[in-house]
Amino acid sequence: PEVIMMNSDIIVGRLKQWKGSFRLWWAEIADSEDEYFAGNSDWLSGILQEDYGKEQERVSCEKRIDH
């Protein structure tokens, strides 16, 4: 079986998205605008970081194929 290595940016990005989603959920319960903005920020930075990691993986695969 082939072992698939995942870029750490993808993993950290997904964790940030999860953390942001949790904070958004908590903001609704606590009725806190500050928590809402913090959760939204975490969630968005997680999406960006995951996309960056996916792009790094894609470029890395292309380099392996070209050589």
Short mmCIF file of N, CA and C in Angstrom, two decimals:
data_model
loop_
_atom_site.label_atom_id
_atom_site.label_comp_id
_atom_site.label_asym_id
_atom_site.label_seq_id
_atom_site.Cartn_x
_atom_site.Cartn_y
_atom_site.Cartn_z
N PRO A 1 0.83 -1.21 0.00
CA PRO A 1 0.00 0.00 0.00
C PRO A 1 0.87 1.26 0.00
N GLU A 2 0.42 2.23 -0.75
CA GLU A 2 1.14 3.49 -0.86
C GLU A 2 0.77 4.41 0.30
N VAL A 3 1.79 5.00 0.92
CA VAL A 3 1.57 5.93 2.02
C VAL A 3 1.44 7.33 1.45
N ILE A 4 0.36 8.00 1.78
CA ILE A 4 0.14 9.35 1.28
C ILE A 4 0.54 10.34 2.36
N MET A 5 1.52 11.16 2.03
CA MET A 5 1.98 12.20 2.96
C MET A 5 1.20 13.48 2.66
N MET A 6 0.65 14.08 3.69
CA MET A 6 -0.10 15.30 3.52
C MET A 6 0.74 16.48 3.99
N ASN A 7 0.70 17.54 3.24
CA ASN A 7 1.42 18.76 3.58
C ASN A 7 0.92 19.28 4.94
N SER A 8 1.84 19.74 5.78
CA SER A 8 1.45 20.22 7.11
C SER A 8 0.56 21.45 7.03
N ASP A 9 0.69 22.26 5.97
CA ASP A 9 -0.18 23.42 5.82
C ASP A 9 -1.63 22.99 5.63
N ILE A 10 -1.84 21.87 4.96
CA ILE A 10 -3.20 21.37 4.76
C ILE A 10 -3.80 20.96 6.11
N ILE A 11 -3.03 20.25 6.89
CA ILE A 11 -3.51 19.78 8.20
C ILE A 11 -3.80 20.95 9.13
N VAL A 12 -2.84 21.89 9.22
CA VAL A 12 -3.03 23.05 10.10
C VAL A 12 -4.20 23.90 9.61
N GLY A 13 -4.34 24.03 8.30
CA GLY A 13 -5.46 24.79 7.75
C GLY A 13 -6.80 24.18 8.13
N ARG A 14 -6.89 22.86 8.06
CA ARG A 14 -8.14 22.19 8.44
C ARG A 14 -8.43 22.34 9.94
N LEU A 15 -7.37 22.29 10.75
CA LEU A 15 -7.56 22.50 12.19
C LEU A 15 -8.05 23.92 12.48
N LYS A 16 -7.50 24.91 11.77
CA LYS A 16 -7.96 26.29 11.96
C LYS A 16 -9.42 26.44 11.54
N GLN A 17 -9.80 25.76 10.47
CA GLN A 17 -11.20 25.82 10.04
C GLN A 17 -12.11 25.22 11.10
N TRP A 18 -11.69 24.10 11.67
CA TRP A 18 -12.48 23.47 12.72
C TRP A 18 -12.59 24.39 13.93
N LYS A 19 -11.44 24.98 14.31
CA LYS A 19 -11.43 25.90 15.46
C LYS A 19 -12.34 27.10 15.19
N GLY A 20 -12.27 27.63 13.96
CA GLY A 20 -13.12 28.77 13.60
C GLY A 20 -14.59 28.41 13.64
N SER A 21 -14.92 27.23 13.14
CA SER A 21 -16.32 26.77 13.17
C SER A 21 -16.82 26.63 14.60
N PHE A 22 -15.96 26.09 15.46
CA PHE A 22 -16.33 25.95 16.87
C PHE A 22 -16.56 27.33 17.51
N ARG A 23 -15.65 28.27 17.20
CA ARG A 23 -15.80 29.62 17.77
C ARG A 23 -17.06 30.31 17.25
N LEU A 24 -17.41 30.06 15.99
CA LEU A 24 -18.65 30.64 15.44
C LEU A 24 -19.86 30.05 16.16
N TRP A 25 -19.81 28.75 16.41
CA TRP A 25 -20.89 28.10 17.15
C TRP A 25 -20.99 28.69 18.56
N TRP A 26 -19.84 28.85 19.20
CA TRP A 26 -19.82 29.40 20.55
C TRP A 26 -20.31 30.85 20.56
N ALA A 27 -19.97 31.61 19.52
CA ALA A 27 -20.41 33.01 19.43
C ALA A 27 -21.93 33.10 19.38
N GLU A 28 -22.56 32.14 18.70
CA GLU A 28 -24.02 32.14 18.66
C GLU A 28 -24.60 31.86 20.04
N ILE A 29 -24.01 30.91 20.74
CA ILE A 29 -24.51 30.57 22.08
C ILE A 29 -24.28 31.72 23.05
N ALA A 30 -23.07 32.30 23.02
CA ALA A 30 -22.71 33.35 23.96
C ALA A 30 -23.17 34.74 23.50
N ASP A 31 -23.69 34.81 22.27
CA ASP A 31 -24.12 36.08 21.69
C ASP A 31 -22.99 37.11 21.77
N SER A 32 -21.83 36.71 21.25
CA SER A 32 -20.63 37.55 21.33
C SER A 32 -20.14 37.90 19.93
N GLU A 33 -20.17 39.19 19.61
CA GLU A 33 -19.67 39.65 18.31
C GLU A 33 -18.17 39.45 18.20
N ASP A 34 -17.45 39.69 19.29
CA ASP A 34 -15.99 39.52 19.26
C ASP A 34 -15.61 38.08 18.92
N GLU A 35 -16.30 37.15 19.53
CA GLU A 35 -16.03 35.73 19.26
C GLU A 35 -16.41 35.37 17.83
N TYR A 36 -17.47 35.99 17.33
CA TYR A 36 -17.89 35.75 15.95
C TYR A 36 -16.79 36.19 14.98
N PHE A 37 -16.26 37.39 15.18
CA PHE A 37 -15.21 37.88 14.28
C PHE A 37 -13.93 37.06 14.41
N ALA A 38 -13.59 36.64 15.61
CA ALA A 38 -12.40 35.81 15.81
C ALA A 38 -12.59 34.46 15.13
N GLY A 39 -13.76 33.88 15.27
CA GLY A 39 -14.05 32.59 14.63
C GLY A 39 -14.03 32.69 13.12
N ASN A 40 -14.61 33.75 12.60
CA ASN A 40 -14.62 33.96 11.16
C ASN A 40 -13.20 34.12 10.64
N SER A 41 -12.37 34.83 11.38
CA SER A 41 -10.97 35.04 11.00
C SER A 41 -10.21 33.72 10.99
N ASP A 42 -10.39 32.91 12.04
CA ASP A 42 -9.74 31.60 12.11
C ASP A 42 -10.17 30.71 10.94
N TRP A 43 -11.47 30.71 10.68
CA TRP A 43 -12.00 29.86 9.63
C TRP A 43 -11.42 30.26 8.26
N LEU A 44 -11.41 31.58 7.99
CA LEU A 44 -10.90 32.06 6.71
C LEU A 44 -9.40 31.81 6.57
N SER A 45 -8.63 32.05 7.62
CA SER A 45 -7.18 31.80 7.52
C SER A 45 -6.91 30.32 7.33
N GLY A 46 -7.77 29.47 7.89
CA GLY A 46 -7.63 28.03 7.69
C GLY A 46 -7.86 27.63 6.25
N ILE A 47 -8.87 28.23 5.62
CA ILE A 47 -9.14 27.94 4.21
C ILE A 47 -7.95 28.37 3.35
N LEU A 48 -7.44 29.56 3.62
CA LEU A 48 -6.30 30.06 2.84
C LEU A 48 -5.07 29.19 3.04
N GLN A 49 -4.81 28.78 4.27
CA GLN A 49 -3.64 27.95 4.54
C GLN A 49 -3.78 26.58 3.90
N GLU A 50 -4.98 26.01 3.93
CA GLU A 50 -5.19 24.72 3.29
C GLU A 50 -4.99 24.82 1.78
N ASP A 51 -5.52 25.89 1.18
CA ASP A 51 -5.34 26.09 -0.26
C ASP A 51 -3.86 26.26 -0.62
N TYR A 52 -3.13 26.97 0.22
CA TYR A 52 -1.69 27.14 0.01
C TYR A 52 -0.98 25.79 0.05
N GLY A 53 -1.33 24.96 1.02
CA GLY A 53 -0.74 23.63 1.13
C GLY A 53 -1.07 22.76 -0.06
N LYS A 54 -2.31 22.84 -0.54
CA LYS A 54 -2.70 22.05 -1.72
C LYS A 54 -1.91 22.50 -2.95
N GLU A 55 -1.70 23.79 -3.08
CA GLU A 55 -0.92 24.32 -4.21
C GLU A 55 0.53 23.86 -4.13
N GLN A 56 1.09 23.85 -2.92
CA GLN A 56 2.45 23.34 -2.74
C GLN A 56 2.53 21.87 -3.14
N GLU A 57 1.54 21.10 -2.76
CA GLU A 57 1.51 19.68 -3.12
C GLU A 57 1.45 19.51 -4.63
N ARG A 58 0.62 20.32 -5.28
CA ARG A 58 0.47 20.22 -6.73
C ARG A 58 1.79 20.53 -7.43
N VAL A 59 2.46 21.60 -7.00
CA VAL A 59 3.75 21.98 -7.60
C VAL A 59 4.79 20.91 -7.33
N SER A 60 4.79 20.37 -6.13
CA SER A 60 5.74 19.32 -5.78
C SER A 60 5.54 18.08 -6.65
N CYS A 61 4.28 17.71 -6.90
CA CYS A 61 3.98 16.56 -7.76
C CYS A 61 4.44 16.81 -9.19
N GLU A 62 4.20 18.03 -9.67
CA GLU A 62 4.63 18.37 -11.04
C GLU A 62 6.15 18.29 -11.17
N LYS A 63 6.87 18.73 -10.14
CA LYS A 63 8.33 18.66 -10.19
C LYS A 63 8.81 17.21 -10.23
N ARG A 64 8.14 16.34 -9.46
CA ARG A 64 8.51 14.92 -9.46
C ARG A 64 8.23 14.27 -10.81
N ILE A 65 7.16 14.68 -11.45
CA ILE A 65 6.79 14.10 -12.75
C ILE A 65 7.77 14.59 -13.83
N ASP A 66 8.16 15.88 -13.77
CA ASP A 66 9.06 16.44 -14.77
C ASP A 66 10.45 15.87 -14.69
N HIS A 67 10.89 15.45 -13.51
CA HIS A 67 12.26 14.96 -13.37
C HIS A 67 12.32 13.50 -13.37
#
